[in-house]
Coordinates of C-alpha atoms and ligand atoms in Angstrom, one line a residue:
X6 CA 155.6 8.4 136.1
X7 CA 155.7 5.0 134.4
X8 CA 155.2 5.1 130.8
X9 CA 152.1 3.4 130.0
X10 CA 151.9 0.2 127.6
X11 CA 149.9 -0.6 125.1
X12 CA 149.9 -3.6 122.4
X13 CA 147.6 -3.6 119.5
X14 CA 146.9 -6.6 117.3
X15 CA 146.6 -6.3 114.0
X16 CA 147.7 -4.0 112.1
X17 CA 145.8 -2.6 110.2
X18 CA 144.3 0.8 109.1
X19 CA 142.8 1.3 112.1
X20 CA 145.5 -1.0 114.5
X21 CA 147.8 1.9 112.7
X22 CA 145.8 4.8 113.4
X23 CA 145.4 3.7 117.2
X24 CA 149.1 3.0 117.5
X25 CA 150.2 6.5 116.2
X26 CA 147.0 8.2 118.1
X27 CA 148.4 6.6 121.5
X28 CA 152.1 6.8 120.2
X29 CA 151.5 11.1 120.1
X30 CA 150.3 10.8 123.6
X31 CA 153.2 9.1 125.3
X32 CA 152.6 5.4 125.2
X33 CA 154.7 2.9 124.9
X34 CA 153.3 0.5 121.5
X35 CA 153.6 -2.7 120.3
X36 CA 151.3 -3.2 117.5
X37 CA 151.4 -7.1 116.5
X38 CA 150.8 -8.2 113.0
X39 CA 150.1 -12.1 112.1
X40 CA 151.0 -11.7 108.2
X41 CA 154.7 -11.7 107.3
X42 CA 154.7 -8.1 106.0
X43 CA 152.2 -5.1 106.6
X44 CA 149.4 -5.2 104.1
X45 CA 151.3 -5.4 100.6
X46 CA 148.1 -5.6 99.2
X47 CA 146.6 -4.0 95.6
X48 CA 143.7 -2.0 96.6
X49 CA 142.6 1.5 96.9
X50 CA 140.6 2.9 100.1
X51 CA 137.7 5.7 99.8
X52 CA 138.5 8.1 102.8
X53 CA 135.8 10.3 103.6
X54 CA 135.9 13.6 105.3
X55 CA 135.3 12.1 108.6
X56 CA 137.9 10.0 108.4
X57 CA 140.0 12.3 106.9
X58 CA 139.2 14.6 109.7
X59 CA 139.9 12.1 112.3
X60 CA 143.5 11.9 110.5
X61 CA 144.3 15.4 110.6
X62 CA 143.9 15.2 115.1
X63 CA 147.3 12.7 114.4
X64 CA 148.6 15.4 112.0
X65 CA 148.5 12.9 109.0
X66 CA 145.2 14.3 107.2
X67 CA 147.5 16.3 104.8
X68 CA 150.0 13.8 104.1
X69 CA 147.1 11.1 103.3
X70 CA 145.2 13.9 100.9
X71 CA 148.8 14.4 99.5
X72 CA 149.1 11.1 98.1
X73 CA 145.1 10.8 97.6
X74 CA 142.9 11.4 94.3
X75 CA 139.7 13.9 95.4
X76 CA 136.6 12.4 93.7
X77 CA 136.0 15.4 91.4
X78 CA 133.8 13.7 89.5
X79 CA 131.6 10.6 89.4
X80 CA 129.6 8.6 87.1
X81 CA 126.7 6.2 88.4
X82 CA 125.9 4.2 84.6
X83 CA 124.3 1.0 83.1
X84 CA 126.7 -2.0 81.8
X85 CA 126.6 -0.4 78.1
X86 CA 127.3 3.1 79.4
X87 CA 124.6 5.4 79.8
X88 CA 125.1 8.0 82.3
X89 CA 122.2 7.9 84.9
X90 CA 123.6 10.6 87.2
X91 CA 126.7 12.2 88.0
X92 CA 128.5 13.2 91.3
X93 CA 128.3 17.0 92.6
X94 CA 131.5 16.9 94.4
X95 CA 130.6 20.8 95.4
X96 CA 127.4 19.2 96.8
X97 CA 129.5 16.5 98.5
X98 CA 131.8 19.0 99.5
X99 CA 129.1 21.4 100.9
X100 CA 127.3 18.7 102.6
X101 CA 130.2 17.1 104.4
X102 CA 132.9 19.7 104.2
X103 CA 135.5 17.8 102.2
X104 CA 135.3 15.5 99.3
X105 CA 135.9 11.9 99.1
X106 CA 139.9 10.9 98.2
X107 CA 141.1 7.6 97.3
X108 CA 144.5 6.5 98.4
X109 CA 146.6 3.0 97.5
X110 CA 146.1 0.9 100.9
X111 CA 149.7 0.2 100.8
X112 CA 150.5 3.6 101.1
X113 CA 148.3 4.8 103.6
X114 CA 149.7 1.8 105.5
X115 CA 152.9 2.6 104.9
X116 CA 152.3 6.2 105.9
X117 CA 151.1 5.7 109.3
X118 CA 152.9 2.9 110.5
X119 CA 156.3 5.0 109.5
X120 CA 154.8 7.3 111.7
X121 CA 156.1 5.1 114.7
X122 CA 159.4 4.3 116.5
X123 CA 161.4 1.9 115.1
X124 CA 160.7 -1.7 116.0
X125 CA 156.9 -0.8 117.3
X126 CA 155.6 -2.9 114.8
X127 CA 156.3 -6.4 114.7
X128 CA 155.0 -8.5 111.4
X129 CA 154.9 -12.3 111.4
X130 CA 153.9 -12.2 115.0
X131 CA 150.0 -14.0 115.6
X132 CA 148.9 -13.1 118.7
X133 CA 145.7 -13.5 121.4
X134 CA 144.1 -12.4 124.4
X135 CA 145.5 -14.6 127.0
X136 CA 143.6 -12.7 130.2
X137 CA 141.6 -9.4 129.4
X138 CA 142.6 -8.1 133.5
X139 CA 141.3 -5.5 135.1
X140 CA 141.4 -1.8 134.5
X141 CA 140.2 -0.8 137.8
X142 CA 142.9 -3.2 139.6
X143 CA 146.6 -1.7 138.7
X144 CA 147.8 -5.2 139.5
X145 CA 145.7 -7.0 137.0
X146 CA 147.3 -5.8 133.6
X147 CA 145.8 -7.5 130.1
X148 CA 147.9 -10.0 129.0
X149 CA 148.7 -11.1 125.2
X150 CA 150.4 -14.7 124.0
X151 CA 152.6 -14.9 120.8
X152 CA 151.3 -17.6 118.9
X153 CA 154.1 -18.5 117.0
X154 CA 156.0 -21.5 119.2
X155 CA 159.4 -19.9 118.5
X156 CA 158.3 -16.5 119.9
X157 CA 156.1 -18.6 123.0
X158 CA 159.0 -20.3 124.5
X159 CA 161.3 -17.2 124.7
X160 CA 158.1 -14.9 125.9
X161 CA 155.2 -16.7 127.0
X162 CA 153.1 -13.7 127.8
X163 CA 153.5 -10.3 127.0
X164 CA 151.3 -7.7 129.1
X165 CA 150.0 -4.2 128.6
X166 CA 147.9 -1.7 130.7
X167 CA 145.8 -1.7 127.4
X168 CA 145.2 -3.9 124.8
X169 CA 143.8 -2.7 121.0
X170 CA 142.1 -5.7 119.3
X171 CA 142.4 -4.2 115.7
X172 CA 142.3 -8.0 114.4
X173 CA 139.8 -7.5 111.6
X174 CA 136.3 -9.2 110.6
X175 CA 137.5 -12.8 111.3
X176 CA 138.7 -11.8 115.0
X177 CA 140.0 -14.2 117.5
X178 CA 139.3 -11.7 120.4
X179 CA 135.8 -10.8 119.5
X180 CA 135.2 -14.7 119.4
X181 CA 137.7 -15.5 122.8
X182 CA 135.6 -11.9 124.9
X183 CA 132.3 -12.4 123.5
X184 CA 131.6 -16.5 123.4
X185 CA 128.6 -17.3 121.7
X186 CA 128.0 -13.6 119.3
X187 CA 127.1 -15.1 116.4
X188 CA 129.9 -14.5 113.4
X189 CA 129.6 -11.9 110.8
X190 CA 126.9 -13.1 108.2
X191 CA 127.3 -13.4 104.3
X192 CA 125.4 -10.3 103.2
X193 CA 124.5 -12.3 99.8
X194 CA 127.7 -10.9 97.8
X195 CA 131.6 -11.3 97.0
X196 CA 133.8 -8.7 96.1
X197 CA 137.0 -8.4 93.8
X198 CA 139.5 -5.5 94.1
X199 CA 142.8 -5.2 91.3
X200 CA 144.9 -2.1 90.5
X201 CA 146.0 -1.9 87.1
X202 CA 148.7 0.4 85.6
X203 CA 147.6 3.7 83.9
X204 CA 144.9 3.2 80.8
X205 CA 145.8 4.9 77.2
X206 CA 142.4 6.2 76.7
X207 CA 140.9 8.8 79.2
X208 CA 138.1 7.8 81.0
X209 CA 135.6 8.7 83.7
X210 CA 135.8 7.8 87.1
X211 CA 132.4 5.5 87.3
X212 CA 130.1 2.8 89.4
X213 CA 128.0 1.1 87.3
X214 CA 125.2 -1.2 88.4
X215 CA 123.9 -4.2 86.2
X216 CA 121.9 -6.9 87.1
X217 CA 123.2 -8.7 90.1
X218 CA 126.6 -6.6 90.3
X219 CA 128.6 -3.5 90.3
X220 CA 132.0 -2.7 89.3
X221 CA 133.8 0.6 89.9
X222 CA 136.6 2.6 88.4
X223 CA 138.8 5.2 89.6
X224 CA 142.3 6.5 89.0
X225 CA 145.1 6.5 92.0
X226 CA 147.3 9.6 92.3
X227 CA 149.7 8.3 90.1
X228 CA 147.5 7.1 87.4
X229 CA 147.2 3.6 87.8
X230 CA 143.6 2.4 88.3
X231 CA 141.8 1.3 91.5
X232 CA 139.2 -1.1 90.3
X233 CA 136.9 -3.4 92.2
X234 CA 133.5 -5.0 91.8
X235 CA 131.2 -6.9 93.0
X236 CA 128.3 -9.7 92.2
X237 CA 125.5 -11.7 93.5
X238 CA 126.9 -15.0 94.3
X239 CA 126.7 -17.9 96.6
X240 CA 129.3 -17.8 99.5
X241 CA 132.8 -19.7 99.7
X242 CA 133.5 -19.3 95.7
X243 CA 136.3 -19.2 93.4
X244 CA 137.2 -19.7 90.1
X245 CA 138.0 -23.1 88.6
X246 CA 140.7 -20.8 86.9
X247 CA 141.4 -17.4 88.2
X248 CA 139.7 -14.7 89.3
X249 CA 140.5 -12.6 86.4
X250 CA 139.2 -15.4 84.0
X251 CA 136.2 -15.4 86.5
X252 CA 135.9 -11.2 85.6
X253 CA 136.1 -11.1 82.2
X254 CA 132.9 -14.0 82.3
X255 CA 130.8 -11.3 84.2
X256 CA 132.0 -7.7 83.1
X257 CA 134.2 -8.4 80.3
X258 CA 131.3 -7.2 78.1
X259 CA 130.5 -4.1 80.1
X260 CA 131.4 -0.3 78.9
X261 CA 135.0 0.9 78.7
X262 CA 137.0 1.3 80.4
X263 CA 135.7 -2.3 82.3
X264 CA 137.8 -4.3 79.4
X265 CA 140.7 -2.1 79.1
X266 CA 141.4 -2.8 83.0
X267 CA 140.5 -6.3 82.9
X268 CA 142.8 -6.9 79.8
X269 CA 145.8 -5.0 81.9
X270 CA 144.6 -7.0 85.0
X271 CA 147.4 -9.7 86.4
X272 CA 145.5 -12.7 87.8
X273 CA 147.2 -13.3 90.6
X274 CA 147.0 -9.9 92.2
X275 CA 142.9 -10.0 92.1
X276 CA 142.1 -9.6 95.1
X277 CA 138.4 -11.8 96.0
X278 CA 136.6 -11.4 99.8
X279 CA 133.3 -12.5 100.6
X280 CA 131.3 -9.7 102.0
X281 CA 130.2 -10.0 105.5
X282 CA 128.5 -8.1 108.0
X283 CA 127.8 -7.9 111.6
X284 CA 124.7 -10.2 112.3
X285 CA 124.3 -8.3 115.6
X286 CA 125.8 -5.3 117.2
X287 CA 128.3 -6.6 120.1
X288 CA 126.9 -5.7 123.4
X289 CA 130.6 -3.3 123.8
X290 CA 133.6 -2.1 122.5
X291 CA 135.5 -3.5 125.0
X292 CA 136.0 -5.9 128.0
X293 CA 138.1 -5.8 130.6
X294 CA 141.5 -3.9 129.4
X295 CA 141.0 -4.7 125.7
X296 CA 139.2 -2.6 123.5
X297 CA 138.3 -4.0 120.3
X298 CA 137.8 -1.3 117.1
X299 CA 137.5 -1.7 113.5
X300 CA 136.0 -4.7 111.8
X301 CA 136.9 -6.9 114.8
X302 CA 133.5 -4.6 116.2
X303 CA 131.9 -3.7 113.2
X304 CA 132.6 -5.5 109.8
X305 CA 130.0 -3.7 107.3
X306 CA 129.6 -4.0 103.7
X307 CA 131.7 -1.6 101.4
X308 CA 128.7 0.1 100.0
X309 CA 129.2 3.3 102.3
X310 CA 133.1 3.1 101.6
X311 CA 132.9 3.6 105.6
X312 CA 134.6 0.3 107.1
X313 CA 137.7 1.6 107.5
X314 CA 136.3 5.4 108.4
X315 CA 135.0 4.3 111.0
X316 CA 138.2 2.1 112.0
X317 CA 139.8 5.3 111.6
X318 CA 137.1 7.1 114.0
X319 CA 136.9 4.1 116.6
X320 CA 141.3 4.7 116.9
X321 CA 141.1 8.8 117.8
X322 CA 138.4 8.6 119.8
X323 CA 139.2 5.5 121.9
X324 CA 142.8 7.5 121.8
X325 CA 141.1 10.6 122.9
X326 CA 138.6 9.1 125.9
X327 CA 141.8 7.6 127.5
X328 CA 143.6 11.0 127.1
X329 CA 141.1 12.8 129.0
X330 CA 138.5 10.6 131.1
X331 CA 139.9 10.1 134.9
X332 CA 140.3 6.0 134.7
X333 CA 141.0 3.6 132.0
X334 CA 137.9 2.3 133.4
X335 CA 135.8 5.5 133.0
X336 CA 137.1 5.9 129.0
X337 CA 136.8 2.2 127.8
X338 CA 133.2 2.3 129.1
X339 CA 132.5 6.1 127.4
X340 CA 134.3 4.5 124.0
X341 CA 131.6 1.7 123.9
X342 CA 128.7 4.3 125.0
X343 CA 130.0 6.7 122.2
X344 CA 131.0 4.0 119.4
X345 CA 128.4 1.2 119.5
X346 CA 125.4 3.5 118.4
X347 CA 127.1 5.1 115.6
X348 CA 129.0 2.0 114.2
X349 CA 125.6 -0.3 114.0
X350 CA 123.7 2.8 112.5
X351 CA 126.9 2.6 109.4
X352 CA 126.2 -0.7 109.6
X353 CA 122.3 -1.1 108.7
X354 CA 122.7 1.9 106.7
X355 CA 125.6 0.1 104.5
X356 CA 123.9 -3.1 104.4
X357 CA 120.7 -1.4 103.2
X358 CA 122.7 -0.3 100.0
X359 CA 124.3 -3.4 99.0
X360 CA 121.3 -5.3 99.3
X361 CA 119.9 -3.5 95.9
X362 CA 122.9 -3.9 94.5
X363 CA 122.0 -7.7 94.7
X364 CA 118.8 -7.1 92.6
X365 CA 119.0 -9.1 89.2
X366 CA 115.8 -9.6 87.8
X367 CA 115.2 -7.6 84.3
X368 CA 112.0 -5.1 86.1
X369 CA 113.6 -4.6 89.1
X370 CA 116.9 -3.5 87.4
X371 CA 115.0 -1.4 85.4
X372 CA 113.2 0.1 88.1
X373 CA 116.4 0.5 89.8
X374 CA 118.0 2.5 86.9
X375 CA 114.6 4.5 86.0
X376 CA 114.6 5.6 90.0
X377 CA 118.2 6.8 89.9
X378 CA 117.8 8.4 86.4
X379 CA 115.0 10.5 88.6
X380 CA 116.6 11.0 91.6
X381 CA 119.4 12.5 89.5
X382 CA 117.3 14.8 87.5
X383 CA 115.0 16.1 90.4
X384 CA 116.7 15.7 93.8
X385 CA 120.2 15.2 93.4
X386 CA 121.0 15.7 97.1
X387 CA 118.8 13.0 98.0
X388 CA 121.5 10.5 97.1
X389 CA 123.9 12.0 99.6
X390 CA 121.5 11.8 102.0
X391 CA 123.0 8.1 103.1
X392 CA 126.1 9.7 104.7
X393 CA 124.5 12.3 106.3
X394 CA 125.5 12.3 110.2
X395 CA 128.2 9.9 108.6
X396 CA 130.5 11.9 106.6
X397 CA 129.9 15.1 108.4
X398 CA 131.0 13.6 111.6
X399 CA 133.7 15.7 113.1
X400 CA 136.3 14.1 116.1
X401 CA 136.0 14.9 120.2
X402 CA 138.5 17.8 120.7
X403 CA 140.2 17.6 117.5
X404 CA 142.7 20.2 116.2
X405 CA 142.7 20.9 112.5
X406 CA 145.6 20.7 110.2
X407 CA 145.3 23.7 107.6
X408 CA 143.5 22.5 104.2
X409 CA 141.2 20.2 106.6
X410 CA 138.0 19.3 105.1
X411 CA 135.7 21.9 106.3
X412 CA 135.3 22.6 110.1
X413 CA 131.7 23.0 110.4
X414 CA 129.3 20.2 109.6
X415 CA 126.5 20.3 108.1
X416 CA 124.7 17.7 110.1
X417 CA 124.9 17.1 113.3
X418 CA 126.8 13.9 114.6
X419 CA 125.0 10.8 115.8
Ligands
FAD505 C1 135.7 -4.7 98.4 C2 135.9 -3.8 99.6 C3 136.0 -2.5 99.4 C4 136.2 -1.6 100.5 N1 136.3 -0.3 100.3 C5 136.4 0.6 101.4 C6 136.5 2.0 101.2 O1 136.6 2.4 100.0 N2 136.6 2.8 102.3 C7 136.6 2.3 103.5 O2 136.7 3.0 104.5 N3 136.5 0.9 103.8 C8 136.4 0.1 102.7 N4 136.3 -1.3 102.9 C9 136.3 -1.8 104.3 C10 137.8 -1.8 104.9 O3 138.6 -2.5 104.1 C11 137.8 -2.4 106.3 O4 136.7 -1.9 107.0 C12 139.1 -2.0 107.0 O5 140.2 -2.6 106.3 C13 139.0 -2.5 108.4 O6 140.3 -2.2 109.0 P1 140.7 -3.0 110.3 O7 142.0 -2.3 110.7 O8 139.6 -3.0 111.3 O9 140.9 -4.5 109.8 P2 141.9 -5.0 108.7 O10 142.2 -4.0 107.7 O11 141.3 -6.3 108.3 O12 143.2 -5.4 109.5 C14 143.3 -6.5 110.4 C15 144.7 -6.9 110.6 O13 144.8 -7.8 111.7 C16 145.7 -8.8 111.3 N5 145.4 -10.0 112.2 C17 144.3 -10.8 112.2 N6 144.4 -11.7 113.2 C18 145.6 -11.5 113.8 C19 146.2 -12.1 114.9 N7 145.7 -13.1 115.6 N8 147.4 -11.6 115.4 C20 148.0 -10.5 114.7 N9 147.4 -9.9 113.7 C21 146.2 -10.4 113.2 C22 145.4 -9.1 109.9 O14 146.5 -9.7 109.2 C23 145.2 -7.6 109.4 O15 146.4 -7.0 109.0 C24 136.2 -2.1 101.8 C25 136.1 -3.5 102.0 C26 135.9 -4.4 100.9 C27 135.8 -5.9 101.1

């Protein structure tokens, strides 16, 4: 039987996790990534026990929590430091089966793309939808075009009996398939993101939410620290310096360890992203042979830490629907039925949170604090209650690696 061919662009976490899901199965990849070299970039990435779960059906789960930090504990405080509640990770752990762990991008990058054949992924390689095809017509394969000219005159068109569209929140394919979907929307908010070598004082792993803005610490499994933070801002920014500079003005004065990291911070590795979200759900997942997953579909705020969870659940379970339903026909259609609901629920639930974190007037943040200080104190689990049927979500026909988060949800999935 022919081998069949698949060519993902972007790559991505979840272009990645597609390509090694479909790589297991006997397909022939080609994953094509537009930047010069795969994601060097100096952030960390919350994985949550779905995702992690979802990992562990590729057999990476325990490699990824090998070189991940669990979130044993977690502060939520004010800008001068006063606790207003703490994380139960045995609640989280109870409630979802697994705790959160926070990984370097790079290296989760790293880790699943060397988890393909040599020469599968190809960086400095732009690429687009040239023709969706068919998937009910075997002589109407999808076709691709290499947008560098180079790469155009030698191979004007490359084709694929299926095409992953894993090309982000700014995605040529969702814009070339779906004419007319209005773009991703500012949702009122930019973001920063640094890693900064290990600090000499300990410290807690914390969010803390002033008026207008958040920033978060947490350590990396080798020390350094993860930071990131965001604030209230009109869209399009930047500093008329640099984006540390532009820090230090908003959080410089905030509890420790905020300065320590901004003091260790290099300016040119802050990282600074607009946060967008999807103005309206896609009417599917997919069109013709291409199915698109990740932010390409759904770009959501961070305030879940589920953007790339559910990138990482869109890539097994698109793998898993062509695996096992009849026609490539039949499974791109079930992977739109089975992803669309889900992803626009994350969606409204995510946007939901990071609008109060946008709240900046004195009362409100007050109120804000007092209602968390309560929530805390009288019913802690309510807090976790935003990733329920998120978090507890457990893939189609998965196997489980030993040391898997938990096997039995607690919630059913939506
Ligand atoms: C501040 C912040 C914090 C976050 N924290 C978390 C978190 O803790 N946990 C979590 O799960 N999610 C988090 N997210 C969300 C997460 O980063 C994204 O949802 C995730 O990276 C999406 O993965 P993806 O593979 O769909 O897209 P991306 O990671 O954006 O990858 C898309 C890839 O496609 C490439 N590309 C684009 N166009 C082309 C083209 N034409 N040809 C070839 N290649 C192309 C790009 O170069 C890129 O490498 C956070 C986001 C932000 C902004």
């Amino acid at each position: 039987m022919r081998q069949r061919t698949a060519i993902v662009i972007g790559g991505g976490i979840g272009g990645l996790t597609a390509a090694v899901a479909l790589h297991r199965q006997g397909w022939e990849i080609t994953v094509l990534e537009r930047a010069a070299a795969l994601e060097p970039v100096g952030a960390g990435i919350a994985l949550a026990a779905n995702a992690q779960r979802a990992l562990d059906t590729i057999g990476a789960g325990d490699a990824v929590r090998a070189m991940a930090v669990p979130q044993i504990r977690g502060e939520l405080r004010t800008p001068r430091g006063r606790r207003l509640a703490r994380t139960d990770n045995a609640a989280v752990v109870r409630r979802f089966g697994g705790p959160v762990v926070v990984a370097h991008r790079a290296e989760l990058i790293a880790l699943l793309a060397g988890r393909l054949p040599e020469g599968a992924v190809r960086t400095g390689a732009p690429a687009e939808v040239a023709d969706p095809g068919d998937p009910a017509r075997p002589d109407r394969p999808a076709r691709v075009r290499l947008l560098d000219p180079a790469e155009t005159a030698r191979t004007p068109h490359l084709t694929a009996d299926l095409v992953i569209a894993a090309d982000g929140i700014h995605s040529a394919t969702r814009r070339s398939l779906f004419p007319g979907h209005p773009e991703p929307r500012y949702a009122g908010f930019t973001s920063w993101r640094l890693v900064v070598p290990a600090l000499r004082r300990p410290y807690a792993a914390h969010e803390t939410w002033g008026p207008g803005g958040v920033w978060g610490s947490v350590a990396l499994h080798d020390g350094r620290v993860y930071a990131y933070a965001t604030a209230a801002v009109p869209p399009g920014g930047r500093a008329p310096d640099d984006e540390r500079s532009e820090l230090l003005r908003r959080f410089g004065g905030w509890h420790q360890p905020v300065p320590e990291i901004l003091a260790a911070a290099d300016p040119a590795a802050v990282l600074r992203n607009d946060v967008r979200t999807a103005a309206r759900p896609l009417p599917a997942c997919h069109r013709g042979r291409v199915a698109l997953l990740g932010d390409a579909v759904h770009p959501m705020t961070p305030n879940l830490g589920q953007g790339g969870c559910q990138a990482i659940e869109d890539a097994i379970v698109l793998a898993h629907r062509v695996a096992s339903d009849r026609t490539l026909a039949a499974a791109l259609d079930a992977y739109s039925r089975e992803r669309l609901p889900r992803t626009t629920e994350v969606v409204r639930r995510s946007e939901r949170i990071g609008r109060l974190t946008t709240w900046r007037s004195a009362p409100a943040v007050l109120l804000r604090q007092a209602a968390v200080a309560c929530t805390a104190r009288f019913a802690p689990d309510l807090a976790l209650r935003s990733l329920d049927g998120i978090a507890d979500w457990r893939p189609p026909g998965g196997t489980y690696a030993s040391g898997a988060p938990g096997a039995r949800p607690a919630h059913p999935a939506r």
